[in-house]
Coordinates of C-alpha atoms in Angstrom, one line a residue:
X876 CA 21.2 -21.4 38.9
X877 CA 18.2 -19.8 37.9
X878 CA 16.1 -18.2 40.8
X879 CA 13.1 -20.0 41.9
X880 CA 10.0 -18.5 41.6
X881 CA 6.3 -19.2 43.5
X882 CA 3.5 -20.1 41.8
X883 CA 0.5 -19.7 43.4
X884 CA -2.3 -22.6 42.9
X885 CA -5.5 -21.8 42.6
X886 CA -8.1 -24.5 43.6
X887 CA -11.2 -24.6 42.1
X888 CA -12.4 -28.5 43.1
X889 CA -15.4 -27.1 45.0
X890 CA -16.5 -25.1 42.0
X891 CA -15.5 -26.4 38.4
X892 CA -14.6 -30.0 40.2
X893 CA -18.2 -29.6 41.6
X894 CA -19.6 -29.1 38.4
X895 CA -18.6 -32.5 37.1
X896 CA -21.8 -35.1 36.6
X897 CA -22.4 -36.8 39.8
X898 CA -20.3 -34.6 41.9
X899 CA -22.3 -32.1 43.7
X900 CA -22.0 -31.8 47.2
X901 CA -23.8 -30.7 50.1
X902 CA -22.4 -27.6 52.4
X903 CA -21.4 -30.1 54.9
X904 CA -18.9 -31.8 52.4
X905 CA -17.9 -29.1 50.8
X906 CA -16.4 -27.4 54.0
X907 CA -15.0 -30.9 54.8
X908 CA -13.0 -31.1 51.3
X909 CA -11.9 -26.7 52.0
X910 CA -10.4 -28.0 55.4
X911 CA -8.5 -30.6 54.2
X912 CA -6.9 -28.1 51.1
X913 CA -6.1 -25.7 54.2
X914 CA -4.1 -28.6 55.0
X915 CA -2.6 -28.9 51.6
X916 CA -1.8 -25.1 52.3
X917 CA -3.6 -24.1 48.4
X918 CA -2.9 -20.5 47.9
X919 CA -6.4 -19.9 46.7
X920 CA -9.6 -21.8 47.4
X921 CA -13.1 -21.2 44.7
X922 CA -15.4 -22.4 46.9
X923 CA -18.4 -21.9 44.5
X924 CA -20.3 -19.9 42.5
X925 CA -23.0 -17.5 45.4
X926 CA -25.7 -16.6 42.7
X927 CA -26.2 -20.3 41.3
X928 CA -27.6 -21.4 44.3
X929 CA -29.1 -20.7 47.9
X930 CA -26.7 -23.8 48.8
X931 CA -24.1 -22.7 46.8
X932 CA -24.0 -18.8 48.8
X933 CA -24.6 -20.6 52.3
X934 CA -21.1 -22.9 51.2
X935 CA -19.3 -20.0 49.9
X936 CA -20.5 -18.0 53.4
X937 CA -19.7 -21.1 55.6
X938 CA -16.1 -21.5 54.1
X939 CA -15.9 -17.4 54.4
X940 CA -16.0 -17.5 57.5
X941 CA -14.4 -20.5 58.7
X942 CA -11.1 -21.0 57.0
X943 CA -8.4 -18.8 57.9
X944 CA -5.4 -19.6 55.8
X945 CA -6.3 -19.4 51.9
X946 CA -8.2 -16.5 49.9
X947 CA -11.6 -18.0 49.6
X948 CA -12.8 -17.2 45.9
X949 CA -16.5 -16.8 44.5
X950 CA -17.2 -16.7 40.9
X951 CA -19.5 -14.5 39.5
X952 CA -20.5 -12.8 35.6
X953 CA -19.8 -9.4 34.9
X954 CA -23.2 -8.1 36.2
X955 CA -24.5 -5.9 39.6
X956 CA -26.4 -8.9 40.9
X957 CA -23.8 -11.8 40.5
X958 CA -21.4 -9.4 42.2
X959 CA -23.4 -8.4 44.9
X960 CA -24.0 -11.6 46.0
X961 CA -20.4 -12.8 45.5
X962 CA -19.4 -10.2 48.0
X963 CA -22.2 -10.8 50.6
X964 CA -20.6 -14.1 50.7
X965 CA -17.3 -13.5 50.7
X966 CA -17.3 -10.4 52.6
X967 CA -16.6 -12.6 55.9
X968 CA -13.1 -13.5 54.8
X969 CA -12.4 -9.6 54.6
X970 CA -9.4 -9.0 52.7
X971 CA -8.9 -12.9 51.8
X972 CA -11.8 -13.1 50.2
X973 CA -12.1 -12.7 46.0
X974 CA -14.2 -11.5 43.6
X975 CA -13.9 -14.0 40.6
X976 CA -15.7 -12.5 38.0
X977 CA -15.4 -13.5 34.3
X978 CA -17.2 -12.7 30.7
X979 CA -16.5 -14.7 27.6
X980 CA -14.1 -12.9 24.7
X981 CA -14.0 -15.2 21.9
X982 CA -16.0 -14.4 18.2
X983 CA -18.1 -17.7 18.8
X984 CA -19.2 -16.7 22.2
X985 CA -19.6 -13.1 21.5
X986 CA -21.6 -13.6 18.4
X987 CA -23.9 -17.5 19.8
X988 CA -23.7 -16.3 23.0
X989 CA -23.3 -12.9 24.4
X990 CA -24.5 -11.3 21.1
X991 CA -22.2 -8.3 21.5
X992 CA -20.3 -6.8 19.8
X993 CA -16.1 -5.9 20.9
X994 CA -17.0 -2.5 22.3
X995 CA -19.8 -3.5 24.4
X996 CA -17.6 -6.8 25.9
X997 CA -15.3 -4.5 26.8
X998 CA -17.8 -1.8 28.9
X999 CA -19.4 -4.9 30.5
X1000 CA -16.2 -6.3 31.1
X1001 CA -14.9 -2.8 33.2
X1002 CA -17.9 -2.4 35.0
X1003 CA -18.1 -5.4 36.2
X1004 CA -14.3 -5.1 37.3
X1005 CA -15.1 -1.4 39.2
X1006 CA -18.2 -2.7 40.9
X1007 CA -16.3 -5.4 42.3
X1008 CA -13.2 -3.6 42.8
X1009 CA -15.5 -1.1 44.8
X1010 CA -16.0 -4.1 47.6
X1011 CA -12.3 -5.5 47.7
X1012 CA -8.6 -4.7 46.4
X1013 CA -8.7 -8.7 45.5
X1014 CA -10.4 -8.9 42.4
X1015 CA -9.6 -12.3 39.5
X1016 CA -11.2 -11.2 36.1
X1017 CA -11.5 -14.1 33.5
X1018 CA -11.6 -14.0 29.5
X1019 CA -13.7 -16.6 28.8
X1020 CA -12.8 -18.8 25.9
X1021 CA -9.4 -16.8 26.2
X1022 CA -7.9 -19.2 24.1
X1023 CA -9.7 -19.1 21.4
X1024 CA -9.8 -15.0 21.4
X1025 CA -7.9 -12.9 18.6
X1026 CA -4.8 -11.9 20.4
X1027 CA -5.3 -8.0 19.8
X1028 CA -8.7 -8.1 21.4
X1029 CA -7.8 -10.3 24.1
X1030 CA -4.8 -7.4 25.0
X1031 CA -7.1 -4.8 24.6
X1032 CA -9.6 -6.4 27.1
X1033 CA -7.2 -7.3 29.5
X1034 CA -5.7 -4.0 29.2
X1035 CA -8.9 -2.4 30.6
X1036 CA -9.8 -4.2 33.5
X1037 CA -6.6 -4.1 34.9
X1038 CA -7.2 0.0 34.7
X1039 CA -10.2 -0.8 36.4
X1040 CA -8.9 -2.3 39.4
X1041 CA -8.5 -6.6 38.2
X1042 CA -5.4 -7.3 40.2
X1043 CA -5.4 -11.0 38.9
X1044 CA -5.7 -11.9 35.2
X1045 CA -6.9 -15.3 34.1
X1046 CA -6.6 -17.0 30.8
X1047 CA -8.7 -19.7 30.2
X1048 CA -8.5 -22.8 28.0
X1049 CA -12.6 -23.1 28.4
X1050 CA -12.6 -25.7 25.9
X1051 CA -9.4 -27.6 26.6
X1052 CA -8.9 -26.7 22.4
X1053 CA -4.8 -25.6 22.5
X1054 CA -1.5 -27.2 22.7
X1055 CA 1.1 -26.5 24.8
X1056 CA 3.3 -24.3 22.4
X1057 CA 0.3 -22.6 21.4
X1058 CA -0.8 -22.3 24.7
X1059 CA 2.4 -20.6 25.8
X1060 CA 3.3 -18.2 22.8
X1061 CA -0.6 -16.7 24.3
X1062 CA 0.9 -15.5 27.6
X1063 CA 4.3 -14.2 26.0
X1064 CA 2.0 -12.4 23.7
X1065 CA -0.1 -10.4 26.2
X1066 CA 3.1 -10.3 28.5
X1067 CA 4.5 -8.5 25.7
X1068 CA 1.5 -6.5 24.1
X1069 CA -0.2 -5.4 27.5
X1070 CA 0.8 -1.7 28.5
X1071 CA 0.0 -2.3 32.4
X1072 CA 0.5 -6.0 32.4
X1073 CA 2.8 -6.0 35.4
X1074 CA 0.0 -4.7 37.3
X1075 CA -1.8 -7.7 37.7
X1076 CA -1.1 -11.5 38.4
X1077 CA -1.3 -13.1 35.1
X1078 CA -3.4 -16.4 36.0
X1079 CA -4.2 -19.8 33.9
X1080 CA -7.1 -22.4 34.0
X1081 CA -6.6 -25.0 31.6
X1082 CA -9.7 -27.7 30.5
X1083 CA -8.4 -31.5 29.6
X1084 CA -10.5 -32.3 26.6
X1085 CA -7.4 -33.5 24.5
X1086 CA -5.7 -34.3 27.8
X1087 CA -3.2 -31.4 27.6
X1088 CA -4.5 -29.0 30.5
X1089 CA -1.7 -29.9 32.6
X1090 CA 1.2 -29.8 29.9
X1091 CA -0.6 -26.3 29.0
X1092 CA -0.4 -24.9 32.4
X1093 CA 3.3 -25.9 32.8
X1094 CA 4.2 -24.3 29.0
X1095 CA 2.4 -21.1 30.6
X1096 CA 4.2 -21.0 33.8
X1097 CA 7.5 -21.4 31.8
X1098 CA 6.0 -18.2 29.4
X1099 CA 5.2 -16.3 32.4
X1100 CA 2.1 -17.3 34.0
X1101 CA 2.0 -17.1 38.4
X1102 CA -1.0 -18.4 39.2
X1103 CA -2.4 -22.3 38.0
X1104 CA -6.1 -23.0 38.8
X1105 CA -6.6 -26.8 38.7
X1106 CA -8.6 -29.4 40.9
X1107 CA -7.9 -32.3 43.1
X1108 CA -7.8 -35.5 40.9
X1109 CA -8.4 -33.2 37.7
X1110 CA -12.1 -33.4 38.2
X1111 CA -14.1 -30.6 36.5
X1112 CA -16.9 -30.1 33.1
X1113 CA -16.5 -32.7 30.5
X1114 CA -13.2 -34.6 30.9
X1115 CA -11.9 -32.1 33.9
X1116 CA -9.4 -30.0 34.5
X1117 CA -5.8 -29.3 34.9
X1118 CA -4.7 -31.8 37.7
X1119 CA -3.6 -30.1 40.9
X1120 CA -0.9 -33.0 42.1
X1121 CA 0.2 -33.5 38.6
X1122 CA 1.2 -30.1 38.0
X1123 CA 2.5 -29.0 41.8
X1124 CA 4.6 -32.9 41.3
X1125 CA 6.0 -31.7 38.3
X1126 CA 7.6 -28.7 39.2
X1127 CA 8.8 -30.2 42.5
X1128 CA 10.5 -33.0 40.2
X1129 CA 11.9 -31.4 37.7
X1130 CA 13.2 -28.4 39.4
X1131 CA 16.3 -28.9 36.8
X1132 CA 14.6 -27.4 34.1
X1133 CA 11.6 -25.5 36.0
X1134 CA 12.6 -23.2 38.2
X1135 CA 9.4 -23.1 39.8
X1136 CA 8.1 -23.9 43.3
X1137 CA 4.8 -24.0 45.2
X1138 CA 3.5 -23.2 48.8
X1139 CA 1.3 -27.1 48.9
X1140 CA 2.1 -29.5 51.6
X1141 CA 2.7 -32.7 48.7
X1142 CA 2.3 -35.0 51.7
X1143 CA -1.0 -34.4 51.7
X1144 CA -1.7 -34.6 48.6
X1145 CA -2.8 -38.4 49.1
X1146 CA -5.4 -38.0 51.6
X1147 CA -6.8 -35.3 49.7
X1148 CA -7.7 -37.6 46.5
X1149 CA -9.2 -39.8 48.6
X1150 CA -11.1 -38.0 51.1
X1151 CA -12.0 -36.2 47.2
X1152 CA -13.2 -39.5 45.7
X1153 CA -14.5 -40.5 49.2
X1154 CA -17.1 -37.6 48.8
X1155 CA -18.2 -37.6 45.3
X1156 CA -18.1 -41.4 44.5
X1157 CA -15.9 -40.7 41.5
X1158 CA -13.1 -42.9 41.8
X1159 CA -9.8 -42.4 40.6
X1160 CA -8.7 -44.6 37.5
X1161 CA -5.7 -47.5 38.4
X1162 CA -3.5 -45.7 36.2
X1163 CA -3.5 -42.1 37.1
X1164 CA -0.5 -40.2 37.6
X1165 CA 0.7 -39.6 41.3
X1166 CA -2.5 -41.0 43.2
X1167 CA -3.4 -43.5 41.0
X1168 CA -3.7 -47.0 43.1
X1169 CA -0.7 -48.3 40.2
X1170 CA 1.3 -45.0 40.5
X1171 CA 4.0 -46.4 42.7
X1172 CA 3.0 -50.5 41.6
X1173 CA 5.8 -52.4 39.7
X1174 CA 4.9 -56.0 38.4
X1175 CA 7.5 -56.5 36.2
X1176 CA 10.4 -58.5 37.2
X1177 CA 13.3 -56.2 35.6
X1178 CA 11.3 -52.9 37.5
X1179 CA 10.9 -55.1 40.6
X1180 CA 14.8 -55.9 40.8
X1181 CA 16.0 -52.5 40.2
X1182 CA 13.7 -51.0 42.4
X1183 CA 14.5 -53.6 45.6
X1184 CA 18.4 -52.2 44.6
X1185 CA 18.0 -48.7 44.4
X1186 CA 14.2 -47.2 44.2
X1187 CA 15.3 -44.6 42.3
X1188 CA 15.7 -46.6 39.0
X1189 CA 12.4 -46.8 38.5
X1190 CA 10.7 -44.2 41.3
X1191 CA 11.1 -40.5 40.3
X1192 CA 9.7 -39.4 43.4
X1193 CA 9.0 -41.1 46.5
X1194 CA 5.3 -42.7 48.1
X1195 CA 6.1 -40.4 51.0
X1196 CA 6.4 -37.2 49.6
X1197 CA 2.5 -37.1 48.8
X1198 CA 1.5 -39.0 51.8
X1199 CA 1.6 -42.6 51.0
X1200 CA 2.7 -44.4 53.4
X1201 CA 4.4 -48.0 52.4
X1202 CA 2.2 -50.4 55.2
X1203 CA -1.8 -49.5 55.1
X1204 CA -2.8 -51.6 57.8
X1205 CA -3.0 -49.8 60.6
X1206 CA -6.1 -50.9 63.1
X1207 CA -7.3 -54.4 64.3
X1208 CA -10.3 -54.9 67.0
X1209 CA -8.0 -54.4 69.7
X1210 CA -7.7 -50.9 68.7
X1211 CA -8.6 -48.6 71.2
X1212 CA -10.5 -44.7 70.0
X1213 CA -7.0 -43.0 70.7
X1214 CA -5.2 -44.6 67.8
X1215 CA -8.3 -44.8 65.6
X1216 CA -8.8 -40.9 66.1
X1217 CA -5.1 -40.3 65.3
X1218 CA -5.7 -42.3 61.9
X1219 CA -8.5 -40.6 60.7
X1220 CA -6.8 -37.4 61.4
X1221 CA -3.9 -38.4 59.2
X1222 CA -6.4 -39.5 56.3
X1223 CA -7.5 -36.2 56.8
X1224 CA -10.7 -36.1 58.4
X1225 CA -11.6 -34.2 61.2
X1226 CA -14.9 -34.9 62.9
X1227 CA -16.7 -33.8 65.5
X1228 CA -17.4 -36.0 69.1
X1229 CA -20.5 -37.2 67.6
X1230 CA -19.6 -37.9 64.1
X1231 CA -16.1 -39.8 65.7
X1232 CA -18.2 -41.6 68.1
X1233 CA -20.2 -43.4 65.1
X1234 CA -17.5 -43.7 63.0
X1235 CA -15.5 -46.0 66.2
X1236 CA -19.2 -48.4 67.0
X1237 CA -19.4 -49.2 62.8
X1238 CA -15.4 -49.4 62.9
X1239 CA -15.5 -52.0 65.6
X1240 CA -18.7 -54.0 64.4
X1241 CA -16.4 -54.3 60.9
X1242 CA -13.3 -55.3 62.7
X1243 CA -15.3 -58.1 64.0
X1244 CA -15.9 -59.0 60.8
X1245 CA -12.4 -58.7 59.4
X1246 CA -9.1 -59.8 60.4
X1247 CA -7.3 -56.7 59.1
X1248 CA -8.3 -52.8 58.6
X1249 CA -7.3 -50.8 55.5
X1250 CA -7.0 -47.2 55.1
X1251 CA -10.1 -47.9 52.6
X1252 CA -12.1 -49.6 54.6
X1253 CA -11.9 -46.1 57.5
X1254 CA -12.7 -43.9 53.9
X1255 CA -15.8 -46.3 53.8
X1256 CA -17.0 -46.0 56.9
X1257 CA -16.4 -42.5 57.4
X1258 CA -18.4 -42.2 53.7
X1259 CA -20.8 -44.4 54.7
X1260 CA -21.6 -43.4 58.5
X1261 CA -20.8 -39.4 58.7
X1262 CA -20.3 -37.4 55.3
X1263 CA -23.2 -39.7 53.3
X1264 CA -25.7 -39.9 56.3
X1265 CA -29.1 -40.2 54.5
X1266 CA -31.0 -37.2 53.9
X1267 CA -34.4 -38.0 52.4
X1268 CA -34.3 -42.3 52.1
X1269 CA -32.6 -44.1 54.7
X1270 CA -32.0 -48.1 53.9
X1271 CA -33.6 -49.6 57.8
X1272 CA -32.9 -53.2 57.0
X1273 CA -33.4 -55.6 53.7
X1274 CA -33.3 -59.4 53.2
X1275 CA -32.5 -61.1 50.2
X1276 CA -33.5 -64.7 48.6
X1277 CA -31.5 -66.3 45.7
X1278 CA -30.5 -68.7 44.0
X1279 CA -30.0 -71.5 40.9
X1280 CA -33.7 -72.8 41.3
X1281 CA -35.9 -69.9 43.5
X1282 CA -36.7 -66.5 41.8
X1283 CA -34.3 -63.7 43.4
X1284 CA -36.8 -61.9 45.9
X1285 CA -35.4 -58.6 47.6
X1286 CA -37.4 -57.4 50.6
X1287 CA -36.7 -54.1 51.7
X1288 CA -37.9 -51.5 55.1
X1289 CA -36.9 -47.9 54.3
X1290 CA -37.7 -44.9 56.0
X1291 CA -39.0 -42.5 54.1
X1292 CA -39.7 -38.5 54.7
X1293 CA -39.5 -39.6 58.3
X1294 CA -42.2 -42.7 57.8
X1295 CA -41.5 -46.3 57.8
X1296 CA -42.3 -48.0 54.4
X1297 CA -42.0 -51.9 53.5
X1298 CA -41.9 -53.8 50.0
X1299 CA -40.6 -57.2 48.3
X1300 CA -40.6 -57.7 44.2
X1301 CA -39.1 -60.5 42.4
X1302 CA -36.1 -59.7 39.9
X1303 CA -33.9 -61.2 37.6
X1304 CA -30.6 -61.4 40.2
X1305 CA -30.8 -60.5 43.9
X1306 CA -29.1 -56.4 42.9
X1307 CA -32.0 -56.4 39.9
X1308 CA -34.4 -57.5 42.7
X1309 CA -33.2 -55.0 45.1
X1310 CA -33.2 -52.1 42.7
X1311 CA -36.7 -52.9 41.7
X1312 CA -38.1 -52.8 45.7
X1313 CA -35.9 -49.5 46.1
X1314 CA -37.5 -47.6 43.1
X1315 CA -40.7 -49.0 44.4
X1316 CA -40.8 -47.8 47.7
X1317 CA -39.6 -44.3 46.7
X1318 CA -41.5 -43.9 43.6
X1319 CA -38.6 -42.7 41.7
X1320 CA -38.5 -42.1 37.8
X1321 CA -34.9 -42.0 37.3
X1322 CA -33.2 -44.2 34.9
X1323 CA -30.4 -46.2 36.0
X1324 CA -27.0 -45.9 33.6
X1325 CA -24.9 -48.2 35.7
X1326 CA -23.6 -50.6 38.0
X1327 CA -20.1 -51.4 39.3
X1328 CA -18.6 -53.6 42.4
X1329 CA -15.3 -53.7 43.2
X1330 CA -13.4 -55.0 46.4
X1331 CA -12.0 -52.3 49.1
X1332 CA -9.3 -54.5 49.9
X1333 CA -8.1 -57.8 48.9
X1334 CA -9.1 -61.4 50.7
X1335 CA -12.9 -62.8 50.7
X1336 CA -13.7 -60.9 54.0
X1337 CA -13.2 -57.2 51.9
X1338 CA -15.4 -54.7 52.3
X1339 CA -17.3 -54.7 48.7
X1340 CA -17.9 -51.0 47.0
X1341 CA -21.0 -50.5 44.9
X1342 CA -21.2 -47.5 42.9
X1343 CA -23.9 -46.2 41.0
X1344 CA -25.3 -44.1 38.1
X1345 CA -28.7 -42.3 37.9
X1346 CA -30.0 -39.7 35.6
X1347 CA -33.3 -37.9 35.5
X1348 CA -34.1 -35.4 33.1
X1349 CA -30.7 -34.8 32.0
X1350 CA -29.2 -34.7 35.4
X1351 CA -26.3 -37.4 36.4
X1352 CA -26.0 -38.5 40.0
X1353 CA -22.7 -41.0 41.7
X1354 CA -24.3 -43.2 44.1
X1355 CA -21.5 -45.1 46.6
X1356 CA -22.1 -47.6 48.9
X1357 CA -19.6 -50.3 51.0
X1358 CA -20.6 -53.2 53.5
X1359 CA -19.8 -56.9 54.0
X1360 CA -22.7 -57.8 52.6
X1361 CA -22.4 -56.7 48.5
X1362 CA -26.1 -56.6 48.1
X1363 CA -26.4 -54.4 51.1
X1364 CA -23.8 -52.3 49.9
X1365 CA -25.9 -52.2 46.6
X1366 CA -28.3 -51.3 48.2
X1367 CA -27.3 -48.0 49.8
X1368 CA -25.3 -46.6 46.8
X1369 CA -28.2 -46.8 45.0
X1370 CA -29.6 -44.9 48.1
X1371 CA -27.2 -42.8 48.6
X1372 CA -27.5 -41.5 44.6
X1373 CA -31.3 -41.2 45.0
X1374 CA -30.3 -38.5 48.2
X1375 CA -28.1 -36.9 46.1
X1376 CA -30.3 -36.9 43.0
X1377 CA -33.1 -35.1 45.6
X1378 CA -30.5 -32.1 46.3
X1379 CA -29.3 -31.6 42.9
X1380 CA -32.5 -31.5 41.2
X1381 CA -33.0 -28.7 43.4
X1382 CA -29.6 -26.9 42.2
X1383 CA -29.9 -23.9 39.5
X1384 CA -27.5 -24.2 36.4
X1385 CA -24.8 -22.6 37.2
X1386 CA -22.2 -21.1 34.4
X1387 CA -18.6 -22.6 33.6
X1388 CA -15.5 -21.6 31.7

C-alpha cells in the first residue's frame, strides 16, 4: 500500500467562480457562501480580488476577519499598490491570511500583453514576491498562462520567486488549452528542473474550456502537485473551472489507484451547490456529475433492478456521503420554528433572529399553499426573502389580465429609490406584459437575453422558478425569482437581475487567470 498523501484544496468560488457572467455577489452573500466552505472544512478560501473593487476589499476584509478555520486568500498583480491593498485586507486573518499574487509568463502574454521582455517578467515577478513576502510568510505566486509557457522559462521563473520568499507555487491552465498527459509531464518537469523546488507547495488551477480541468488537476496531483484550486459547481471565466466535488469525489473513490486524500467534509458538499446556485441564479445542469439533480437517478429497468439488489451495481459512491439525503420532504404547516431552524441549518444556512424570523412567516404562508415542503422550496424562500432582499427596486404588488380574447395587461406598484411608483402596459403574453410595465417603471435600457420557468418541485401546487438574463453594455446579469404565482415569480427575477445589474455596473474589471 502506498502512503496516502493530503492535498490541500484551494477554493476560489468567491473570486474566479465570482467572475462568471451573472454571478457577482454582494458582501452579504459572499460571507454567506465562505461560512458554508468553513463547513466543507476547504484548506484555502480566495475570497476576492481587494484592488478591483471597494466591495470587493470590504468582502475580502469582512471574511478576514470573521472566519477562523481556512487561510483566507486575496489575489493581487505583481505591483506595490495591488499588494498593499491585498494585505490591508487580509492582514485581519494574521498568519492565515495570503497574499495571491500572479503575473502572466507565456510569449503571447508577454509580447500582446505585458510587452516585456523575459528579464523584466522575471524582476517584476521577484519584487512583487519580496513586497509581499515583507507582510506575511504565506505568500501563492502564479505563472499566468503557465501552461502555455516554454518550460525553461517557466523553471527559471519559478526558480526565483521561491528565493524570494513564494512559499506556494501555482500553475495555471489560464486558458483550459492542455490535456491531461501534457498537463502532467509540466509538473514532473519543474519538479525535476527547479533547484529549490521542494521549497515551496507546488499548486494547480486548471480552466475547463475543453472540459478537461478536472482530469488535468488529477494527472497533476498524480505528477506531484499538493495543492488543487477549483470552485463549487465548476463555476468560473468562460466555461469554469476545475470542479471542487468532482475532483475531492474522485480521489475519495478511487483511492485504489490514487493514493490521495483531502481535509473536506464530502457531506456537505450538497448543501454547498445549492446554497451556490441558490445565490447566483446559475443552476446546475440535470446531468452534472456528483450534484447534478440525475447524479444518483436511475430510469432504466436493468439499473433500477440491480440497484434495489445491491446499490452498489450501479452507485459508486453513496447519496449520503455528499449530503443527500434519500427523503426531501421534511416540513408541513404543522411545523413548528424548532424543526424549521434545524433544517435550514442542515441546508446550510445560518441566519440571524431577524432574517430566520422572515424566512418562518413566508415558510408558513407557502405551506398554506402546499401540501408538502421540499428542500427547494426552503432554498427559495431563503433566496427570495433574506439573501435576495431588494436593494434599489422592490416588486409591492402586481395584477395581471389574460387571456384567448382580452389583450394581456400587466399592472404593476414598485418602490422605487424609496418612492412608490405605479404603471399598466399591454403586451403580447401576461410575462411580455409584465416585463414591459417593469422596464417602464424603472426606466432601464438593458436588453433582455432570456427567459426560463421551471417547477421547484413536482405536482401543480410547485413553487415555479423564473430565471433571467440581462445585459447592458456588455455586462450579463442572472435574475431568479420563485412564488406560486409564475408571473409573480417572473416578475421578481426580472427584479432581482435589475438589483444585481445596479451593483455590478458599479464593479471595476477585475483581472483573471
Amino acid at each position: 500500500m502506498q502512503d496516502i498523501k493530503s492535498i490541500k484544496i484551494f477554493d476560489t468560488t468567491l473570486r474566479d467562480g465570482e467572475q462568471s457572467p451573472g454571478a457577482s455577489m454582494t458582501i452579504d452573500e459572499k460571507l454567506r457562501i465562505a461560512f458554508q466552505l468553513e463547513k466543507l472544512n476547504v484548506d484555502v478560501i480566495e475570497a476576492g480580488f481587494p484592488i478591483a473593487s471597494e466591495g470587493d476589499f470590504e468582502a475580502v476584509k469582512r471574511i478576514a476577519q470573521t472566519l477562523k478555520g481556512p487561510e483566507i486568500s486575496g489575489l493581487c498583480r505583481a505591483n506595490d499598490k495591488d499588494i498593499d491593498c491585498a494585505w490591508n485586507a487580509l492582514k485581519y486573518a494574521e498568519e492565515r491570511g495570503r497574499i495571491h499574487t500572479f503575473l502572466a509568463t507565456s510569449d503571447i502574454h508577454m509580447k500582446y500583453k505585458l510587452k516585456m521582455s523575459e528579464q523584466q517578467v522575471i524582476d517584476t515577478a521577484v519584487a512583487g514576491v519580496r513586497r509581499a513576502a515583507g507582510y506575511t510568510a504565506n505568500v501563492e505566486f502564479s505563472a499566468e498562462d503557465a501552461a502555455r509557457t516554454r518550460l525553461p522559462f517557466l523553471a527559471q521563473v519559478v526558480e526565483a520567486v521561491i528565493d524570494a520568499g513564494a512559499r506556494v507555487i501555482n500553475i495555471p491552465d489560464t486558458v483550459g488549452y492542455t490535456i491531461p498527459s501534457e498537463f502532467g509531464a509540466i509538473i514532473r518537469y519543474l519538479k525535476q528542473h527547479v533547484r529549490n523546488i521542494d521549497g515551496a507547495i507546488l499548486s494547480v488551477h486548471c480552466h475547463n474550456d475543453l472540459g478537461l480541468a478536472v482530469a488535468n488537476s488529477l494527472a497533476a496531483v498524480e505528477a506531484g502537485a499538493e495543492q488543487v484550486e477549483c470552485t463549487i459547481n465548476g463555476i468560473g471565466e468562460r466555461a469554469g473551472n476545475c470542479s471542487l466535488e468532482e475532483v475531492v469525489m474522485a480521489l475519495r473513490t478511487r483511492h485504489d489507484i490514487l493514493p490521495f486524500t483531502t481535509r473536506v467534509n464530502t457531506e456537505h458538499i450538497y448543501a454547498t451547490s445549492k446554497l451556490l446556485s441558490t445565490v447566483t441564479g446559475i443552476m446546475v445542469q440535470p446531468n452534472k456529475a456528483i450534484v447534478g439533480a440525475n447524479a444518483f437517478a436511475h430510469e432504466a429497468g436493468i439499473h433500477q433492478h440491480g440497484v434495489m439488489m445491491e446499490k452498489t451495481t450501479y452507485e459508486i459512491m453513496t447519496p449520503e456521503s455528499i449530503g443527500l439525503t434519500q427523503n426531501k420532504l421534511v416540513l408541513g404547516k404543522h411545523s413548528g420554528r424548532h424543526a424549521f431552524n434545524q433544517r435550514l441549518d442542515e441546508l446550510g444556512y445560518s441566519l440571524n433572529k431577524e432574517d430566520m424570523e422572515r424566512a418562518f412567516v413566508r415558510f408558513k404562508a407557502l405551506a398554506d399553499q402546499k401540501k408538502e415542503i421540499f428542500d427547494e422550496d426552503l432554498d427559495a424562500i431563503i433566496a427570495d426573502e433574506i439573501i435576495r432582499i431588494p436593494e434599489r427596486y422592490k416588486l409591492v404588488q402586481m395584477n395581471v389580465s389574460s387571456g384567448s380574447f382580452a389583450a394581456p395587461t400587466a399592472t404593476v406598484e414598485m418602490e422605487i429609490d424609496g418612492k412608490l411608483r405605479k404603471a399598466a402596459l399591454i403586451g403580447s403574453g401576461p410575462v411580455d406584459a409584465t416585463f414591459r410595465t417593469i422596464k417602464k417603471l424603472t426606466k432601464s435600457q438593458a436588453g433582455l437575453l432570456s427567459f426560463t420557468v421551471g417547477a421547484i418541485t413536482g405536482g401543480t401546487d410547485a413553487q415555479g422558478e423564473c430565471t433571467v438574463r440581462l445585459e447592458l453594455d456588455g455586462r450579463e446579469v442572472l435574475g431568479q425569482g420563485a412564488h406560486p404565482d409564475i408571473i409573480v415569480a417572473s416578475a421578481k427575477a426580472y427584479i432581482n437581475a435589475l438589483n444585481k445589474l445596479a451593483t455590478v455596473m458599479k464593479k471595476k474589471a477585475s483581472a483573471h487567470f
